[in-house]
């Protein structure tokens, strides 16, 4: 989707101003929002692509005005409601009455228990898939990205649509996010890294036309050039 | 530049607890109480998830990998062949680093990593990303003005040095193998670890010199 998240090349956002040092979480609520997102996500109601789509669905102006963990909080609320785990208005009601919320046991066997956290994080979950079809392109081939503007999730950013580049790497088969985000289904597609010149992406008159930008592109995003 | 502001950042953080709770903080607290009450999450697991990334998984892991690569040619080759697999042999693996490629900086080539669409970052080796990495200015400009971005980080490259910016648009994660500082050829891996900064492994910095480390 052409949302507020698709930031490559945007102007007017000001300096980066990186601090020399900063805490991992700037406020306690950020740490709690982070942990709630991982803990709720581990229940398996949604995949990572759906969760990215949920964050991207924030109104663009609001996305740009709010901080990173506010995006996460928004995404988590969307996902919890979609899956019937909380109801609309429930959070607001709880904010008003401020009931502490007593833990009386696990609702089901999908809960990630504290003693499984480290091992679960260590195991992770690769998006790599077996059974990918034969490669349409080989390293060194010229390719052109398609021009799509779906209102749903895609990992083909606006700045790299309808651009010509060269295949740099072939990573094999991976879950295709565009389909996974909307259907939950794992469709296997080949993933390539494609390199583009700054001149191709930003125009011949850009300051450093020979700089190279590389993107990970799924096979359906590409055609021969 | 950032040095001058550093103190103020800390001041601000230290005083946060004196402010009344923001709406966002109240909202997160309400959501947590709901999910805990419904039994959908284990409250102890929330603390553990935070503790893992605050105390166990961070850029020290990546620094150990880089220092090993600088001192062990066979490991360096394995790391460049399959980053995730080589990191695994040192015990670093898992969420957001299942598939990882390591990018070698050389005198002719500087690699730098961004995720313009969200915040993809190799968690097992670098921990959670810093705020600036997830911020709109970095995500917007890393791909369109990488030399300007590097300048903000105090890194100036000769104009002959090629730049490759890797936009992490899928589930491959990228870790930069910075160049080893000159004058450290006989250092041990343990000594070298202290020269490897987080930013040097993102590509927005270079490894510290022995002089900087001693200062």
Coordinates of C-alpha atoms in Angstrom, one line a residue:
Chain A
X1 CA 0.0 0.0 0.0
X2 CA 1.1 3.6 -0.7
X3 CA 1.1 4.4 3.0
X4 CA 3.0 6.7 5.4
X5 CA 5.5 4.0 5.9
X6 CA 6.9 4.0 2.4
X7 CA 9.5 6.6 3.0
X8 CA 12.4 6.1 0.6
X9 CA 13.3 9.4 -1.0
X10 CA 10.9 11.6 0.9
X11 CA 12.0 15.2 1.6
X12 CA 11.5 17.7 4.4
X13 CA 11.9 15.3 7.3
X14 CA 14.8 17.1 8.9
X15 CA 18.1 15.9 10.2
X16 CA 18.7 12.4 11.6
X17 CA 20.6 13.8 14.6
X18 CA 21.7 10.5 16.0
X19 CA 22.4 10.7 19.7
X20 CA 25.8 9.3 20.8
X21 CA 24.1 7.1 23.3
X22 CA 20.5 6.3 24.1
X23 CA 18.6 3.8 26.2
X24 CA 17.1 0.7 24.4
X25 CA 13.6 1.9 25.4
X26 CA 13.1 5.6 26.0
X27 CA 10.1 5.1 28.2
X28 CA 8.6 2.1 30.1
X29 CA 5.6 1.9 27.9
X30 CA 7.8 1.3 24.8
X31 CA 9.3 -1.7 26.4
X32 CA 5.8 -3.0 27.4
X33 CA 4.4 -2.3 23.9
X34 CA 7.4 -4.2 22.4
X35 CA 6.9 -7.2 24.8
X36 CA 3.2 -7.3 24.3
X37 CA 3.6 -7.4 20.5
X38 CA 6.0 -10.3 20.6
X39 CA 4.1 -12.2 23.3
X40 CA 0.7 -11.7 21.5
X41 CA 2.4 -12.4 18.1
X42 CA 3.8 -15.7 19.4
X43 CA 0.2 -17.0 19.8
X44 CA 0.2 -17.5 16.0
X45 CA -3.0 -15.7 15.0
X46 CA -1.2 -13.6 12.5
X47 CA 2.1 -13.7 10.5
X48 CA 4.8 -11.0 10.3
X49 CA 3.5 -9.7 7.0
X50 CA 0.0 -9.2 8.3
X51 CA 1.5 -7.4 11.3
X52 CA 3.5 -5.1 9.1
X53 CA 0.4 -4.4 7.1
X54 CA -1.5 -3.5 10.3
X55 CA 1.2 -0.9 11.2
X56 CA 1.2 0.5 7.7
X57 CA -2.6 1.0 7.8
X58 CA -2.2 3.9 10.2
X59 CA -3.4 7.1 8.7
X60 CA -0.3 8.6 6.9
X61 CA -0.3 11.9 8.7
X62 CA -0.6 10.1 12.0
X63 CA 2.2 7.7 11.0
X64 CA 4.6 10.5 10.4
X65 CA 3.7 12.3 13.6
X66 CA 4.0 9.4 15.9
X67 CA 6.9 7.3 17.2
X68 CA 8.0 3.8 16.3
X69 CA 6.4 2.0 19.2
X70 CA 3.2 4.0 18.7
X71 CA 3.1 2.3 15.2
X72 CA 3.6 -1.0 16.9
X73 CA 0.8 -0.3 19.4
X74 CA -1.6 0.7 16.6
X75 CA -0.7 -2.5 14.7
X76 CA -1.2 -4.7 17.8
X77 CA -4.6 -3.2 18.5
X78 CA -5.7 -3.7 14.9
X79 CA -4.6 -7.4 15.0
X80 CA -6.1 -8.1 18.4
X81 CA -9.5 -6.7 17.3
X82 CA -9.4 -8.5 13.9
X83 CA -8.9 -11.8 15.7
X84 CA -11.5 -11.2 18.3
X85 CA -9.1 -11.1 21.2
X86 CA -10.2 -7.6 22.3
X87 CA -13.3 -5.7 21.4
X88 CA -13.6 -2.2 20.1
X89 CA -13.8 0.2 23.0
X90 CA -12.4 -2.3 25.5
X91 CA -9.0 -0.5 25.9
X92 CA -10.7 2.9 26.3
X93 CA -13.0 1.5 29.0
X94 CA -10.0 0.0 30.8
X95 CA -8.2 3.3 30.6
X96 CA -11.1 5.0 32.3
X97 CA -11.6 2.4 35.1
X98 CA -7.9 1.5 35.4
X99 CA -8.6 -2.0 36.8
X100 CA -5.2 -3.6 37.4
X101 CA -6.2 -6.8 35.5
X102 CA -5.4 -9.9 37.6
X103 CA -3.6 -12.9 36.1
X104 CA -5.5 -16.1 36.9
X105 CA -3.9 -18.5 34.4
X106 CA -3.4 -19.1 30.7
X107 CA -6.5 -19.0 28.5
X108 CA -5.2 -21.7 26.2
X109 CA -2.0 -23.5 25.1
X110 CA -1.0 -20.8 22.7
X111 CA 0.5 -18.6 25.4
X112 CA 4.3 -18.1 25.4
X113 CA 5.4 -18.9 28.9
X114 CA 8.3 -17.0 30.5
X115 CA 10.6 -20.1 30.5
X116 CA 10.2 -20.6 26.8
X117 CA 11.0 -17.0 25.8
X118 CA 14.8 -17.4 25.2
X119 CA 14.5 -20.7 23.4
X120 CA 11.7 -19.4 21.2
X121 CA 13.6 -16.2 20.2
X122 CA 16.7 -18.3 19.6
X123 CA 14.8 -20.6 17.3
X124 CA 13.2 -17.8 15.4
X125 CA 11.2 -18.7 12.3
X126 CA 12.8 -18.5 8.9
X127 CA 10.6 -17.3 6.0
X128 CA 12.7 -19.5 3.7
X129 CA 10.7 -22.2 1.8
X130 CA 11.6 -25.4 -0.1
X131 CA 10.2 -26.2 -3.5
X132 CA 10.7 -22.9 -5.3
X133 CA 10.3 -23.1 -9.0
X134 CA 13.2 -22.7 -11.4
X135 CA 14.9 -19.3 -11.5
X136 CA 13.7 -17.0 -14.3
X137 CA 16.8 -14.8 -13.9
X138 CA 20.4 -15.4 -13.1
X139 CA 22.9 -13.1 -11.4
X140 CA 23.9 -10.4 -13.9
X141 CA 20.6 -10.3 -15.8
X142 CA 18.9 -7.0 -16.4
X143 CA 15.5 -6.8 -14.9
X144 CA 12.8 -4.2 -14.7
X145 CA 10.4 -3.9 -11.7
X146 CA 6.7 -3.8 -12.3
X147 CA 4.5 -0.8 -11.6
X148 CA 1.9 -1.8 -9.0
X149 CA -0.1 0.3 -6.6
X150 CA -2.0 -2.2 -4.5
X151 CA -4.0 -0.9 -1.5
X152 CA -2.7 -4.0 0.3
X153 CA 0.7 -5.0 1.6
X154 CA 3.7 -5.1 -0.7
X155 CA 7.5 -5.0 -0.3
X156 CA 8.0 -3.2 -3.6
X157 CA 8.4 0.4 -2.5
X158 CA 7.2 3.3 -4.6
X159 CA 10.7 4.6 -5.4
X160 CA 11.7 1.3 -7.0
X161 CA 8.7 0.7 -9.2
X162 CA 9.2 0.5 -13.0
X163 CA 13.0 0.8 -12.6
X164 CA 15.7 -1.2 -14.4
X165 CA 18.4 -2.9 -12.5
X166 CA 20.7 -5.9 -12.4
X167 CA 20.3 -9.2 -10.4
X168 CA 23.0 -9.2 -7.7
X169 CA 22.1 -12.2 -5.6
X170 CA 19.6 -15.1 -5.8
X171 CA 18.5 -16.1 -2.3
X172 CA 16.1 -19.0 -3.2
X173 CA 12.5 -19.5 -2.1
X174 CA 10.8 -17.3 0.5
X175 CA 7.3 -16.7 1.7
X176 CA 5.8 -14.0 -0.6
X177 CA 4.6 -11.2 1.8
X178 CA 2.1 -9.7 -0.6
X179 CA 0.0 -12.8 -0.4
X180 CA 0.8 -13.8 3.2
X181 CA -0.3 -10.4 4.5
X182 CA -3.8 -10.7 3.0
X183 CA -4.6 -14.4 3.0
X184 CA -2.2 -15.9 5.6
X185 CA -1.1 -18.4 3.0
X186 CA 2.6 -19.2 2.4
X187 CA 3.2 -18.8 -1.3
X188 CA 6.8 -19.6 -2.2
X189 CA 8.5 -17.1 -4.5
X190 CA 12.2 -16.7 -5.4
X191 CA 13.9 -13.8 -3.8
X192 CA 16.6 -11.8 -5.5
X193 CA 18.7 -8.8 -4.6
X194 CA 18.6 -6.4 -7.4
X195 CA 21.0 -3.4 -7.7
X196 CA 20.0 -0.1 -9.2
X197 CA 22.0 3.0 -9.8
X198 CA 21.1 6.2 -8.1
X199 CA 20.7 7.7 -11.6
X200 CA 18.0 5.1 -12.4
X201 CA 16.1 5.7 -9.2
X202 CA 16.6 9.4 -8.7
X203 CA 17.5 10.8 -12.2
X204 CA 20.6 11.4 -14.1
X205 CA 21.1 14.8 -12.5
X206 CA 21.2 13.5 -8.9
X207 CA 24.3 14.4 -7.0
X208 CA 26.0 10.9 -7.1
X209 CA 24.5 9.1 -10.0
X210 CA 26.9 6.1 -9.7
X211 CA 25.9 5.3 -6.1
X212 CA 24.3 1.9 -5.9
X213 CA 21.0 1.0 -4.1
X214 CA 20.1 -2.7 -3.7
X215 CA 16.6 -4.0 -2.8
X216 CA 15.4 -7.5 -2.1
X217 CA 12.9 -8.2 -4.8
X218 CA 10.5 -11.2 -5.1
X219 CA 10.2 -12.8 -8.5
X220 CA 6.6 -11.5 -9.1
X221 CA 8.0 -7.9 -8.9
X222 CA 10.3 -8.5 -11.8
X223 CA 10.3 -8.9 -15.6
X224 CA 13.1 -9.2 -18.1
X225 CA 14.6 -6.0 -19.3
Chain B
X1 CA 27.6 17.5 16.9
X2 CA 25.8 14.7 18.7
X3 CA 28.3 14.9 21.5
X4 CA 27.0 18.4 22.4
X5 CA 23.5 17.1 22.7
X6 CA 24.2 13.9 24.4
X7 CA 24.0 15.2 27.9
X8 CA 20.6 16.8 27.2
X9 CA 19.2 13.5 25.9
X10 CA 20.1 11.8 29.1
X11 CA 18.7 14.7 31.2
X12 CA 15.4 14.3 29.4
X13 CA 15.2 10.6 29.9
X14 CA 16.1 10.8 33.6
X15 CA 13.3 13.2 34.2
X16 CA 10.6 11.3 32.4
X17 CA 9.3 9.6 35.5
X18 CA 8.4 12.9 37.0
X19 CA 5.8 13.6 34.3
X20 CA 2.2 12.4 34.6
X21 CA 1.6 9.3 32.6
X22 CA 0.9 10.1 28.9
X23 CA -2.2 8.9 27.1
X24 CA 0.0 6.4 25.2
X25 CA 1.5 5.0 28.4
X26 CA -2.0 4.7 29.9
X27 CA -3.2 3.0 26.8
X28 CA -0.4 0.4 26.8
X29 CA -1.0 -0.2 30.5
X30 CA -4.7 -0.8 29.8
X31 CA -3.9 -3.1 27.0
X32 CA -1.5 -5.1 29.1
X33 CA -4.0 -5.4 31.9
X34 CA -6.6 -6.7 29.5
X35 CA -4.3 -9.3 27.9
X36 CA -3.0 -10.5 31.2
X37 CA -6.5 -10.7 32.7
X38 CA -7.8 -12.7 29.6
X39 CA -4.8 -15.1 30.1
X40 CA -3.6 -14.4 26.5
X41 CA -0.1 -13.6 27.6
X42 CA 2.1 -14.6 30.5
X43 CA 3.0 -11.5 32.5
X44 CA 6.4 -13.0 33.4
X45 CA 7.1 -13.6 29.7
X46 CA 6.7 -9.9 29.1
X47 CA 9.5 -9.1 31.6
X48 CA 11.6 -11.8 30.2
X49 CA 11.2 -10.6 26.6
X50 CA 12.4 -7.1 27.7
X51 CA 15.3 -8.5 29.7
X52 CA 16.6 -10.6 26.8
X53 CA 17.1 -7.5 24.6
X54 CA 18.2 -5.2 27.4
X55 CA 20.8 -7.5 28.8
X56 CA 21.6 -10.5 26.5
X57 CA 21.2 -9.7 22.8
X58 CA 22.9 -6.5 21.6
X59 CA 25.7 -5.2 19.4
X60 CA 28.4 -6.9 21.5
X61 CA 27.3 -10.1 19.7
X62 CA 28.1 -8.5 16.4
X63 CA 31.3 -7.1 17.6
X64 CA 32.5 -10.5 18.6
X65 CA 31.6 -11.8 15.1
X66 CA 33.5 -9.0 13.4
X67 CA 36.6 -9.3 15.7
X68 CA 36.7 -13.0 15.0
X69 CA 36.5 -12.4 11.2
X70 CA 39.3 -9.9 11.5
X71 CA 41.6 -12.5 13.2
X72 CA 40.5 -15.8 11.6
X73 CA 40.6 -16.0 7.8
X74 CA 38.6 -19.2 7.7
X75 CA 35.8 -17.8 9.8
X76 CA 35.8 -14.6 7.7
X77 CA 35.3 -16.7 4.5
X78 CA 32.5 -18.7 6.2
X79 CA 30.9 -15.5 7.4
X80 CA 30.9 -14.0 3.9
X81 CA 29.6 -17.2 2.4
X82 CA 26.7 -17.6 4.8
X83 CA 26.3 -15.0 7.5
X84 CA 23.6 -16.7 9.5
X85 CA 25.3 -20.1 9.5
X86 CA 28.7 -18.6 10.6
X87 CA 27.0 -16.5 13.3
X88 CA 25.2 -19.6 14.6
X89 CA 28.6 -21.3 15.2
X90 CA 29.3 -18.6 17.7
X91 CA 25.9 -19.0 19.3
X92 CA 24.0 -16.1 17.7
X93 CA 20.9 -17.1 15.9
X94 CA 17.1 -16.7 15.9
X95 CA 14.4 -14.2 15.5
X96 CA 15.1 -11.5 12.8
X97 CA 18.4 -13.1 11.9
X98 CA 17.3 -16.4 10.5
X99 CA 18.7 -15.6 7.1
X100 CA 21.6 -13.1 7.1
X101 CA 24.1 -11.8 4.6
X102 CA 27.4 -10.2 5.7
X103 CA 28.6 -7.3 3.6
X104 CA 32.4 -6.6 3.4
X105 CA 33.6 -3.1 3.5
X106 CA 36.9 -2.5 1.6
X107 CA 39.0 0.6 0.7
X108 CA 37.0 0.7 -2.6
X109 CA 33.5 -0.1 -1.3
X110 CA 31.3 1.1 1.6
X111 CA 28.2 -0.8 2.4
X112 CA 25.3 0.6 4.5
X113 CA 22.0 -0.8 5.5
X114 CA 18.5 0.6 5.8
X115 CA 14.9 -0.6 5.9
X116 CA 12.8 2.1 4.2
X117 CA 9.5 0.3 4.7
X118 CA 9.8 -0.5 8.4
X119 CA 12.7 -1.4 10.6
X120 CA 14.3 -4.7 9.5
X121 CA 17.5 -5.2 11.4
X122 CA 19.6 -8.3 12.4
X123 CA 18.4 -8.7 16.0
X124 CA 20.6 -11.7 17.1
X125 CA 23.8 -9.9 16.3
X126 CA 22.9 -6.2 16.8
X127 CA 19.9 -6.3 19.2
X128 CA 17.0 -4.0 18.7
X129 CA 17.6 -1.1 16.3
X130 CA 18.3 2.4 17.6
X131 CA 15.6 5.1 17.3
X132 CA 17.3 6.9 14.4
X133 CA 17.4 3.7 12.3
X134 CA 13.6 3.4 12.6
X135 CA 13.0 7.2 12.1
X136 CA 11.6 8.8 9.0
X137 CA 14.6 11.0 8.2
X138 CA 17.0 8.0 8.0
X139 CA 14.6 5.8 6.2
X140 CA 13.9 8.5 3.7
X141 CA 17.4 9.7 2.9
X142 CA 19.6 6.6 3.3
X143 CA 18.6 5.5 -0.2
X144 CA 18.4 9.0 -1.9
X145 CA 21.3 10.8 -0.2
X146 CA 23.6 8.2 1.4
X147 CA 26.7 10.5 1.4
X148 CA 24.7 13.2 3.1
X149 CA 23.5 10.8 5.7
X150 CA 27.1 9.6 6.3
X151 CA 28.2 13.2 6.7
X152 CA 25.6 13.6 9.5
X153 CA 27.2 10.6 11.2
X154 CA 30.7 12.1 10.8
X155 CA 31.8 9.7 8.1
X156 CA 33.4 11.2 5.0
X157 CA 34.2 8.9 2.2
X158 CA 36.6 9.7 -0.7
X159 CA 34.5 10.4 -3.8
X160 CA 36.2 7.3 -5.5
X161 CA 34.8 5.0 -2.8
X162 CA 31.8 3.3 -4.2
X163 CA 28.6 3.2 -2.0
X164 CA 26.2 0.3 -1.8
X165 CA 23.0 0.9 0.2
X166 CA 21.1 -2.2 1.0
X167 CA 17.3 -1.6 1.5
X168 CA 16.1 -4.6 3.6
X169 CA 12.8 -5.1 1.8
X170 CA 12.5 -8.9 2.6
X171 CA 13.5 -11.4 5.3
X172 CA 17.2 -11.3 4.5
X173 CA 19.1 -9.4 7.2
X174 CA 22.3 -7.5 6.5
X175 CA 25.3 -7.0 8.7
X176 CA 28.3 -4.9 7.6
X177 CA 31.8 -6.2 8.2
X178 CA 33.7 -3.0 8.7
X179 CA 37.4 -2.6 7.8
X180 CA 39.9 -3.4 10.5
X181 CA 41.6 -0.2 11.8
X182 CA 45.2 0.1 10.7
X183 CA 47.8 -0.5 13.5
X184 CA 45.8 -3.3 15.1
X185 CA 47.3 -6.2 13.1
X186 CA 48.6 -7.9 16.2
X187 CA 45.7 -7.3 18.4
X188 CA 43.7 -10.2 19.9
X189 CA 40.0 -10.7 19.0
X190 CA 39.1 -9.7 22.5
X191 CA 41.0 -6.4 22.2
X192 CA 39.5 -5.7 18.7
X193 CA 35.9 -6.2 19.9
X194 CA 36.1 -2.8 21.7
X195 CA 36.8 -1.1 18.4
X196 CA 33.7 -2.5 16.7
X197 CA 30.8 0.0 17.1
X198 CA 27.1 -0.7 16.4
X199 CA 27.1 1.9 13.7
X200 CA 30.1 0.4 12.0
X201 CA 28.1 -2.8 11.5
X202 CA 25.1 -0.8 10.1
X203 CA 27.5 1.1 7.8
X204 CA 26.8 4.5 9.3
X205 CA 30.1 4.5 11.0
X206 CA 33.6 3.0 10.8
X207 CA 35.4 1.0 13.5
X208 CA 37.2 3.1 16.1
X209 CA 40.9 3.6 15.8
X210 CA 43.2 2.5 18.7
X211 CA 43.6 6.2 19.5
X212 CA 39.8 6.8 19.8
X213 CA 39.5 3.7 21.9
X214 CA 42.2 4.9 24.3
X215 CA 40.7 8.4 24.6

